[in-house]
mmCIF file of C-alpha atoms and ligand atoms in Angstrom:
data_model
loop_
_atom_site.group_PDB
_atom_site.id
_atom_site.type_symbol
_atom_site.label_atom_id
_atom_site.label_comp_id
_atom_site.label_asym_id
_atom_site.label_seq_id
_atom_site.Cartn_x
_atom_site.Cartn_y
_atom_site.Cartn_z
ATOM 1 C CA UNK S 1 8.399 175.251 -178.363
ATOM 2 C CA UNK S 2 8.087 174.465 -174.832
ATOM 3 C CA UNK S 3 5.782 172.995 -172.376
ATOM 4 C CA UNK S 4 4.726 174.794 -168.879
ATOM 5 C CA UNK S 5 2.926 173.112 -165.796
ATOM 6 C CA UNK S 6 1.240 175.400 -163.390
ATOM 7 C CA UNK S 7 0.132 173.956 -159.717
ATOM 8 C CA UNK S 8 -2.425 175.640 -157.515
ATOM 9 C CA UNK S 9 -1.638 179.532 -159.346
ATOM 10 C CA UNK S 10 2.491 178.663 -159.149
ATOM 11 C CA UNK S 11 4.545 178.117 -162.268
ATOM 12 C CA UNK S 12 6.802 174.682 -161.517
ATOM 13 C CA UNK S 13 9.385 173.081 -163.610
ATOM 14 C CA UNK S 14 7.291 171.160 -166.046
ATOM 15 C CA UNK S 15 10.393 168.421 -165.800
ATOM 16 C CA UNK S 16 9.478 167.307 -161.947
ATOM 17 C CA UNK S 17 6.446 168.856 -161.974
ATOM 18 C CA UNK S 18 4.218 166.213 -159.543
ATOM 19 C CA UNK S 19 1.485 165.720 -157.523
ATOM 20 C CA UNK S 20 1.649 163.996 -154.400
ATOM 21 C CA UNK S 21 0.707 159.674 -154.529
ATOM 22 C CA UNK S 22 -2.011 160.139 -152.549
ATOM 23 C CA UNK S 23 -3.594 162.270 -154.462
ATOM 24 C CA UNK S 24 -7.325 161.093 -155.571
ATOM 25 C CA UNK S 25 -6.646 162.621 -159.113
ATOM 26 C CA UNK S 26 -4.266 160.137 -159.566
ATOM 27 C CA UNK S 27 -5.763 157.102 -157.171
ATOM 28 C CA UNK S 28 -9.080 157.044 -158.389
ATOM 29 C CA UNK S 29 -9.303 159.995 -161.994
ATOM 30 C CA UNK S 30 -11.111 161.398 -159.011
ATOM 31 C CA UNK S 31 -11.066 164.997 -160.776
ATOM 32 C CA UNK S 32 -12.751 166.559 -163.160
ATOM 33 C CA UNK S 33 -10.745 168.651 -166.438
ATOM 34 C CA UNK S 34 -11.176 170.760 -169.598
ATOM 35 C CA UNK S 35 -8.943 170.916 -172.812
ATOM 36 C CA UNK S 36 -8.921 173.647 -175.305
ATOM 37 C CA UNK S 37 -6.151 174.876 -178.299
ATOM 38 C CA UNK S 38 -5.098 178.317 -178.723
ATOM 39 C CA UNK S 39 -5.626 180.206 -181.938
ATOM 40 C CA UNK S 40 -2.896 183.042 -183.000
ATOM 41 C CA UNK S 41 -1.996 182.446 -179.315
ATOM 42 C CA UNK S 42 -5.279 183.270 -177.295
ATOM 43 C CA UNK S 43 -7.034 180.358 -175.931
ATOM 44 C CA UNK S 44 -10.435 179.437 -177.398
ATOM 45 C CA UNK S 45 -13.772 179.665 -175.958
ATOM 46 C CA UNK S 46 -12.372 179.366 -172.382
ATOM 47 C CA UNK S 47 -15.445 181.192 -170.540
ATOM 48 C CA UNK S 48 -16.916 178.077 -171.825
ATOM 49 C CA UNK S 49 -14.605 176.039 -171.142
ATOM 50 C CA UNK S 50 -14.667 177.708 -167.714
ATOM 51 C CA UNK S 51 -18.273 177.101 -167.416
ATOM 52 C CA UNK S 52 -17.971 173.269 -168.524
ATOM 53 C CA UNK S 53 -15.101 172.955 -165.762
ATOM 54 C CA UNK S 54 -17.380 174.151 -163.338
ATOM 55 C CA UNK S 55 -20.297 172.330 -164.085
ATOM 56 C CA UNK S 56 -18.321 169.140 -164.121
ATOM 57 C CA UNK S 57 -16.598 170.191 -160.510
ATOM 58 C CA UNK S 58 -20.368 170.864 -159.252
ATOM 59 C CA UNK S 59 -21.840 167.467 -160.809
ATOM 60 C CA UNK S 60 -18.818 165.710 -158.809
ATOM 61 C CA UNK S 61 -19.297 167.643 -155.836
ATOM 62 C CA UNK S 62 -15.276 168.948 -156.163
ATOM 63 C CA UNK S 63 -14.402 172.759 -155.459
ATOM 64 C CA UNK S 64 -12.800 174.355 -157.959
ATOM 65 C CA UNK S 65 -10.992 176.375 -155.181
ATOM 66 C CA UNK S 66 -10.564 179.878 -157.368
ATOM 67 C CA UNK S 67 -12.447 182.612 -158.942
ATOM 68 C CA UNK S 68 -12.419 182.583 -163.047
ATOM 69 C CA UNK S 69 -10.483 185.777 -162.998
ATOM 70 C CA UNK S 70 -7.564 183.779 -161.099
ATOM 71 C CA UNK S 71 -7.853 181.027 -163.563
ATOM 72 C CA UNK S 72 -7.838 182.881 -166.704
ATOM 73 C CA UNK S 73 -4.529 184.540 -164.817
ATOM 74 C CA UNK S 74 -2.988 180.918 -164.035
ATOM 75 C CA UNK S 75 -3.798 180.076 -168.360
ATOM 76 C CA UNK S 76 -2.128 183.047 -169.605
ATOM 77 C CA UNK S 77 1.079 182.554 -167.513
ATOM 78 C CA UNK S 78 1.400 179.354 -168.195
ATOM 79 C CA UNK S 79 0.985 179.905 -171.652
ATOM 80 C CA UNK S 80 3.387 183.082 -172.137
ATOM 81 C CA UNK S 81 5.953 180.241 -169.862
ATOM 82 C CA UNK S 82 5.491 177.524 -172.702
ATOM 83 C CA UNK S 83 5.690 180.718 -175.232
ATOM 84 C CA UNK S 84 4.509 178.208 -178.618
ATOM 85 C CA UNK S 85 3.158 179.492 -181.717
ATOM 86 C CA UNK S 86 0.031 177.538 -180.874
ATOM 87 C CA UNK S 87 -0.597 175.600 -177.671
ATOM 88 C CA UNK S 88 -2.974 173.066 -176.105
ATOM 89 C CA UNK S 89 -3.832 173.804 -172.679
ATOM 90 C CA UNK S 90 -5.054 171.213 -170.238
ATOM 91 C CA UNK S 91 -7.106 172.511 -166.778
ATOM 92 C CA UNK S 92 -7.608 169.425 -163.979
ATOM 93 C CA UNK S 93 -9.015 169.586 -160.727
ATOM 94 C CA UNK S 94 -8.711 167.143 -158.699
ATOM 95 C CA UNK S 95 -10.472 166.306 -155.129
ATOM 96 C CA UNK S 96 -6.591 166.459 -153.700
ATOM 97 C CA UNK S 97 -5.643 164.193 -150.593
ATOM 98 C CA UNK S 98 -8.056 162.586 -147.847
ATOM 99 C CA UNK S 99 -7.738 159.456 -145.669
ATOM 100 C CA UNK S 100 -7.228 156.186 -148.094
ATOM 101 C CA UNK S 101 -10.573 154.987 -148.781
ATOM 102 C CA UNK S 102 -13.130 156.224 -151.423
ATOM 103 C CA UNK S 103 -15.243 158.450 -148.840
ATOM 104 C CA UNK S 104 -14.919 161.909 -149.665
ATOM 105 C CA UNK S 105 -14.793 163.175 -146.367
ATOM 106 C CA UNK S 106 -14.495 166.824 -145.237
ATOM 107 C CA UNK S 107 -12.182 169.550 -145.736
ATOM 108 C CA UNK S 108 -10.780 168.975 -149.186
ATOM 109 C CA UNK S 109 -7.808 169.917 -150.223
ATOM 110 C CA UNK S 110 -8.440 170.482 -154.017
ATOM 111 C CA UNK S 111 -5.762 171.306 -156.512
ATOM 112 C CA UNK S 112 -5.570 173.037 -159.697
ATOM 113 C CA UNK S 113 -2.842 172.003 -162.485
ATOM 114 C CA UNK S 114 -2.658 173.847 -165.993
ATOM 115 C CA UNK S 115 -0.541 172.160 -168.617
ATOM 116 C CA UNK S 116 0.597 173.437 -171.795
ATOM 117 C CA UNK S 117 1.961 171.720 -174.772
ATOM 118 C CA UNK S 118 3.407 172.911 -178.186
ATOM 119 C CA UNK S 119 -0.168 172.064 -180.375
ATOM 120 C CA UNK S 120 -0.083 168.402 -181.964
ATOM 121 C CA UNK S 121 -0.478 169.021 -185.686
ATOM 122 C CA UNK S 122 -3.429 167.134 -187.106
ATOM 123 C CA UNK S 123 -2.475 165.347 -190.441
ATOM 124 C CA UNK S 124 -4.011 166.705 -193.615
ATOM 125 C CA UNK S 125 -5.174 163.593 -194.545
ATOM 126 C CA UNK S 126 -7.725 163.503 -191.556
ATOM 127 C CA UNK S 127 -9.395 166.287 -193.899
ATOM 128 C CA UNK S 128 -8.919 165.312 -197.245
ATOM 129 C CA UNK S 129 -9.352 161.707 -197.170
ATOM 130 C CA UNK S 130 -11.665 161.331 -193.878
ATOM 131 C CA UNK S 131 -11.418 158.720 -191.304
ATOM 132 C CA UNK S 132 -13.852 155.451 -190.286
ATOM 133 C CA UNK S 133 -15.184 155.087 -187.328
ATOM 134 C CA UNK S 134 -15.224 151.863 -185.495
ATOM 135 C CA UNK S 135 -18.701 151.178 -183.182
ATOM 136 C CA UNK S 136 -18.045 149.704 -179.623
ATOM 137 C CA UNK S 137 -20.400 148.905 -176.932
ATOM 138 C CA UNK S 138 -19.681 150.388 -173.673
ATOM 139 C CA UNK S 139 -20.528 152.274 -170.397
ATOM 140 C CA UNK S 140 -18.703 154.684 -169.982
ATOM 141 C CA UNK S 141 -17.114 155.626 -166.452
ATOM 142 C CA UNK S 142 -20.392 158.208 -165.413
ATOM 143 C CA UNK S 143 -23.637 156.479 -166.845
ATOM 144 C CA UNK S 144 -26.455 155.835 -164.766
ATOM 145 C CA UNK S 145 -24.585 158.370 -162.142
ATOM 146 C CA UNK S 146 -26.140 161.907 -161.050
ATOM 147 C CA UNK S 147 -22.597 162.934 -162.319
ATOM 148 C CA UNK S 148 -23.368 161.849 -166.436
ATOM 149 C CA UNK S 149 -22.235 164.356 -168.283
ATOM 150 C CA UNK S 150 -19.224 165.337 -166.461
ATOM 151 C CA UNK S 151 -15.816 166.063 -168.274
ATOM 152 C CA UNK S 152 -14.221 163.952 -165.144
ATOM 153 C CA UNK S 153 -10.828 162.402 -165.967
ATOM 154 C CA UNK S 154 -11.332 158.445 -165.871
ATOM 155 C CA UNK S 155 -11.042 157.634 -169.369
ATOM 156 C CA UNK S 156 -10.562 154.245 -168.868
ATOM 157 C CA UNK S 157 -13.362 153.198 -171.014
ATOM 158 C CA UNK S 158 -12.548 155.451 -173.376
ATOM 159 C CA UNK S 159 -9.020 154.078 -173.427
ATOM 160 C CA UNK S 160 -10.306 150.953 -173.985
ATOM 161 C CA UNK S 161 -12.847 151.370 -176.698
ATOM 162 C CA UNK S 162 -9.898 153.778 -178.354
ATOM 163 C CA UNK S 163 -7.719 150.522 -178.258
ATOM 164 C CA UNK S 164 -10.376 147.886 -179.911
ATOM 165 C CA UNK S 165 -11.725 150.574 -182.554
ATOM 166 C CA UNK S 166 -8.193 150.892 -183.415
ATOM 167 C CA UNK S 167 -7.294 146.899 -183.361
ATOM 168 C CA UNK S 168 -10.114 147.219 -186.141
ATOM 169 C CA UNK S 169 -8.766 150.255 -188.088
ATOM 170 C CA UNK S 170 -10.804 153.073 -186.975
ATOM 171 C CA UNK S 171 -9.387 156.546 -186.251
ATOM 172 C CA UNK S 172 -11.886 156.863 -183.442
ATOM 173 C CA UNK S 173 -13.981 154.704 -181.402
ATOM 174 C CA UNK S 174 -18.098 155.174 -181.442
ATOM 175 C CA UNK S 175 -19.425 154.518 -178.178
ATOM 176 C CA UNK S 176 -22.791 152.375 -178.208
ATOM 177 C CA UNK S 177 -24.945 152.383 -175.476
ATOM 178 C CA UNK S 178 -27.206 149.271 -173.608
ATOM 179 C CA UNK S 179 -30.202 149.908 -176.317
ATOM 180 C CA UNK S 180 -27.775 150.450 -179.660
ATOM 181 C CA UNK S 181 -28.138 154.019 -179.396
ATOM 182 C CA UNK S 182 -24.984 155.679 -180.806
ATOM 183 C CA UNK S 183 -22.934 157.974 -178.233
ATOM 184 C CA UNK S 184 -20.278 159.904 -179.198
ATOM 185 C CA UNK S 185 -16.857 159.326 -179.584
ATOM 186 C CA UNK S 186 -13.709 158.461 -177.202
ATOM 187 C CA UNK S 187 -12.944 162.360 -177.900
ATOM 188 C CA UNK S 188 -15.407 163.954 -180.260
ATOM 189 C CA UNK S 189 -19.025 163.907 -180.533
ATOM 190 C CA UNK S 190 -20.498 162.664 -183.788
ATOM 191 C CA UNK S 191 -22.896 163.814 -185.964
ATOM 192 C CA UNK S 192 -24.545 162.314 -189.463
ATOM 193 C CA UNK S 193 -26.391 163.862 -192.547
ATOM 194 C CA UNK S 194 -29.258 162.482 -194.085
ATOM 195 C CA UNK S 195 -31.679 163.704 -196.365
ATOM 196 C CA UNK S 196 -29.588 167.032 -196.092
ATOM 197 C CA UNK S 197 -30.613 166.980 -192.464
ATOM 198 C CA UNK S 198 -28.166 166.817 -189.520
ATOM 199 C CA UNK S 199 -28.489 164.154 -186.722
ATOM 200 C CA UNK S 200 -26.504 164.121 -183.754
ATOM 201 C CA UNK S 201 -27.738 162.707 -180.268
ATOM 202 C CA UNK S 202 -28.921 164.613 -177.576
ATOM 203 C CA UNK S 203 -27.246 165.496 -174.359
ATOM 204 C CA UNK S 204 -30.259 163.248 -172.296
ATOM 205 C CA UNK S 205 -27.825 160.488 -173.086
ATOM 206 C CA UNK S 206 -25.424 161.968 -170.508
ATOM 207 C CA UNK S 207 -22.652 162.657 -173.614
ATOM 208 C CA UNK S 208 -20.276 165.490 -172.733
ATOM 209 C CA UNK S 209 -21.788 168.353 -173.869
ATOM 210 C CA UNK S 210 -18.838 169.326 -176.750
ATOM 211 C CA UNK S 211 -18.213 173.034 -176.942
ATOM 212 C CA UNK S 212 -17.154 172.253 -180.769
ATOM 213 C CA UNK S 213 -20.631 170.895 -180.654
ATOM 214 C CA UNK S 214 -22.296 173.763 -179.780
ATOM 215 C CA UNK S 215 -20.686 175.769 -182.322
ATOM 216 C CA UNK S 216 -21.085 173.833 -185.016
ATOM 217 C CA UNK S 217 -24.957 173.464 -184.431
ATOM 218 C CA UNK S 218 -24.835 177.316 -183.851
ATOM 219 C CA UNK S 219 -23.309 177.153 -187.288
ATOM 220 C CA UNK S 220 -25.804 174.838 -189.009
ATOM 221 C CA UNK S 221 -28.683 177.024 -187.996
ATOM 222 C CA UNK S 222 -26.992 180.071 -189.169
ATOM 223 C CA UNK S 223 -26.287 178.101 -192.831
ATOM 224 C CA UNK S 224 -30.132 177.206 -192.689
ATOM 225 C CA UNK S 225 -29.313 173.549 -192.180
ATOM 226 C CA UNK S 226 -31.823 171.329 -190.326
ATOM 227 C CA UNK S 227 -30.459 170.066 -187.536
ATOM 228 C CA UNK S 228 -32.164 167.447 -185.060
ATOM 229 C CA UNK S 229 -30.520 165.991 -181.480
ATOM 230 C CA UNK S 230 -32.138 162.785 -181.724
ATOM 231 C CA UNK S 231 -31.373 159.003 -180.772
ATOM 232 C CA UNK S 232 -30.059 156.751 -183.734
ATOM 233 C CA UNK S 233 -28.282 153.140 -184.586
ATOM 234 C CA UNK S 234 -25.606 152.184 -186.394
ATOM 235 C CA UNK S 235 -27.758 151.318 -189.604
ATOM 236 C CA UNK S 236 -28.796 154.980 -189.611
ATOM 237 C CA UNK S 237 -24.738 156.247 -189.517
ATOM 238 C CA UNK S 238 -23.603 153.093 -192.447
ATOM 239 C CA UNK S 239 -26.806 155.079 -194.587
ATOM 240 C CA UNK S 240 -26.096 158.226 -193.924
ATOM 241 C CA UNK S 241 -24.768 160.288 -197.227
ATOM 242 C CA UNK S 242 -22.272 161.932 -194.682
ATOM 243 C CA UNK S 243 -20.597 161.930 -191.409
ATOM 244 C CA UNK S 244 -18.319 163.570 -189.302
ATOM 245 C CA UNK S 245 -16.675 163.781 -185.349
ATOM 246 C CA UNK S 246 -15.704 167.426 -183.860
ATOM 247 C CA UNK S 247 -13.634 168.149 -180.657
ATOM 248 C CA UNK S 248 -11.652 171.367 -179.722
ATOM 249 C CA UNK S 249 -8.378 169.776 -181.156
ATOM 250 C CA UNK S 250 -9.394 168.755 -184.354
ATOM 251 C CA UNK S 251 -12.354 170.989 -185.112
ATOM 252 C CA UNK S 252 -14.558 168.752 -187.775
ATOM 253 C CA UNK S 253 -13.228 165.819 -189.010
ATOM 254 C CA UNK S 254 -15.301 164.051 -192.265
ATOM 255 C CA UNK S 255 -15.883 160.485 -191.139
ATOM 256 C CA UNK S 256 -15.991 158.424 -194.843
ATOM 257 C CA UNK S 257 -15.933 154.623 -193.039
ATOM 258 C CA UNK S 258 -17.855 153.535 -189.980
ATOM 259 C CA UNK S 259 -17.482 149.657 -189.026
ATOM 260 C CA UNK S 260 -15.737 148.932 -192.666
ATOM 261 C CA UNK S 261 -18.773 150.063 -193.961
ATOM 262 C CA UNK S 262 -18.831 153.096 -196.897
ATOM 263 C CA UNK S 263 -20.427 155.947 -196.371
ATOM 264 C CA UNK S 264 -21.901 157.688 -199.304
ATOM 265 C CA UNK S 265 -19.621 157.934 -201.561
ATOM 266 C CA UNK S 266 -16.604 157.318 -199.468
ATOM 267 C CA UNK S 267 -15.209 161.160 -199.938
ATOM 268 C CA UNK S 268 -15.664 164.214 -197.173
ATOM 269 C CA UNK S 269 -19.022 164.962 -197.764
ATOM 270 C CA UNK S 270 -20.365 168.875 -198.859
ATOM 271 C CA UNK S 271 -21.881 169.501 -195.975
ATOM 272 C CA UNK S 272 -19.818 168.523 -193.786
ATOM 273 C CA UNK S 273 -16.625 170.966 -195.622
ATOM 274 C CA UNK S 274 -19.642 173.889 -195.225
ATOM 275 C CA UNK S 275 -20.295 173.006 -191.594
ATOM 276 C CA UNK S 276 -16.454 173.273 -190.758
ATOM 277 C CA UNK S 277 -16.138 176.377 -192.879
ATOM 278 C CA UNK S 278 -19.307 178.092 -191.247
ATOM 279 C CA UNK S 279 -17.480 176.250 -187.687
ATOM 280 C CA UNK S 280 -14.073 178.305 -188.681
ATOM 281 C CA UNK S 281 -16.739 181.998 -189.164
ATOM 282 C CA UNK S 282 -18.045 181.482 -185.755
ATOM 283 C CA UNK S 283 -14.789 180.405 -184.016
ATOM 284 C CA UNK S 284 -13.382 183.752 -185.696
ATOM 285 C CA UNK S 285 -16.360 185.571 -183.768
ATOM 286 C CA UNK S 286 -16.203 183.851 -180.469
ATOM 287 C CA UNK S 287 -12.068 184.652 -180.389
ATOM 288 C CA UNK S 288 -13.154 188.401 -181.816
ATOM 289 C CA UNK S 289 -15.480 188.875 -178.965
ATOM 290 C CA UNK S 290 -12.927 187.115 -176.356
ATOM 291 C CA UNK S 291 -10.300 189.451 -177.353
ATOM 292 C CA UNK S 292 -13.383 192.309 -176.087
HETATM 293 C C1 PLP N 1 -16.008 162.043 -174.502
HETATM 294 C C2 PLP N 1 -15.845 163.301 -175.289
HETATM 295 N N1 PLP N 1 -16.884 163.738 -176.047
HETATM 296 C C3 PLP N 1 -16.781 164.867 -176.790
HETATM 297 C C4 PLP N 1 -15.611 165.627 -176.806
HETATM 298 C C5 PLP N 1 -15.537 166.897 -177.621
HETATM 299 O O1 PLP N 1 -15.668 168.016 -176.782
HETATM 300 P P1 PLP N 1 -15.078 169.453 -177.146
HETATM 301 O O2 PLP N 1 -15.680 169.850 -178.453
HETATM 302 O O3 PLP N 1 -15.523 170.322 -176.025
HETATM 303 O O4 PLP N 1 -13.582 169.305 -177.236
HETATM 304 C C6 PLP N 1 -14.532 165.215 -176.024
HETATM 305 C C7 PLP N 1 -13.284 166.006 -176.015
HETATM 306 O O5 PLP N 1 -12.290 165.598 -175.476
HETATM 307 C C8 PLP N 1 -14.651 164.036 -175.246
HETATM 308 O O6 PLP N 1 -13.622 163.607 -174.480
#
């Protein structure tokens, strides 16, 4: 099981693999990335991905400096390098070096870096027992900018809520916005069932746009489920019957708990074990049609 790091379309020891200090990447998370798994060893959904990576580089006025032939090229070298069973692959752009200062200036010198891991195992329990959530009240790095929305790579806020929500025994933080609106997650959107009707809220809210997301509302309309993108609170998620977070990683994940609060009654919920199996049929389709 191995791990191989990829700079700018050239395969570099992943043990001294670096970027330079001055690079805005690492200065100011001045870049923008993607992450996606592999399944039976070809990536997932990366023309999304690629899409997403684009957008992001557009919305943040970065260039992502190759075609998506070169970096679906770059992935699968760096991934036959690593050579794992099953991988998670990591694509950053950064803005590269300019002058100290925050100006952007001209002539950027962007780079690309792929990383690839062995895939972190997700416990079982995560599936069979569920997780709680733990609500925290943040901005995140990108609100009220023309950039919302943007997978760009300062977490900070993230990292923070991810600390206090676990301080308070959640698995995941639940971002809160200025009005109470729920978010999403530190790394997952979220979604809740009531009345047999999906909730999750909409992308106006400048929440990253989850490719997991996408497929699973794909999949709820294909099960006949309702499904609505619409604001809610926290009262709405603490009486909801069910709930649950998805990201590329870890797929669906039942949420049982949310601020110490039951939900329902306290077990994965029905739906939500349909919605990941229906999530699993598409994902099937989506690597069938990838593989051409
Ligand atoms: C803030 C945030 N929201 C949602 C997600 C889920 O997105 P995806 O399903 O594309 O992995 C992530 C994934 O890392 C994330 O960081």
């Amino acid at each position: 099981m191995g791990t191989s790091v990829s700079i700018d379309g050239v395969l570099v020891d992943p043990g001294t693999a670096s970027v330079p200090v001055m690079d805005r990447g690492f200065l100011y998370g001045d870049s923008a990335f993607e992450v996606t798994r592999t399944y039976g060893g070809q990536p997932f959904a990366l023309g999304a991905h690629l899409v997403r990576l684009r957008r992001s580089c557009e919305r943040l006025g970065i260039a992502v400096g190759a075609p998506d032939d070169a970096l679906r090229a770059e992935i699968a070298a760096a991934l036959d390098a690593a050579a794992n069973p099953e991988s998670y692959v990591r694509v950053i752009v950064t803005r590269g070096v300019t002058e100290i200062g925050l100006g952007v200036g001209q002539g950027q010198t962007t780079r690309r870096i792929v990383v690839v891991l062995p895939l972190p195992a997700q416990p079982a329990a995560l599936y069979e027992d569920g997780v709680e959530l733990a609500t925290v009240m943040t901005a995140r790095s990108l609100d009220g900018t023309g950039a919302a929305g943007a997978k760009a790579s300062n977490y900070l806020p993230n990292i923070l809520s991810l600390a206090s929500a676990r301080a308070r025994g959640g698995y995941e933080a639940l971002s809160v916005g200025a009005g109470g609106e729920i978010l999403e997650g530190a790394t997952s959107n979220v979604f809740i069932v009531r009345d047999g009707t999906v909730w999750t809220p909409p992308l106006e809210l400048g929440i990253l746009e989850g490719i997991t997301r996408g497929l699973v509302l794909d999949a709820a309309r294909d099960e006949g489920v309702e499904v609505e993108q619409r604001l809610f609170f926290p009262h709405d998620l603490y009486t909801a019957a069910e709930a649950f977070i998805t990201s590329s990683l870890r797929e669906v994940v039942p949420v049982v708990r949310a601020d110490g609060v039951v939900l329902g009654d306290g077990r994965p919920g029905a739906l939500t074990r349909r919605l990941h199996a229906a999530f699993r049929r598409c994902a099937e389709d989506v690597l069938a049609s990838e593989r051409g």
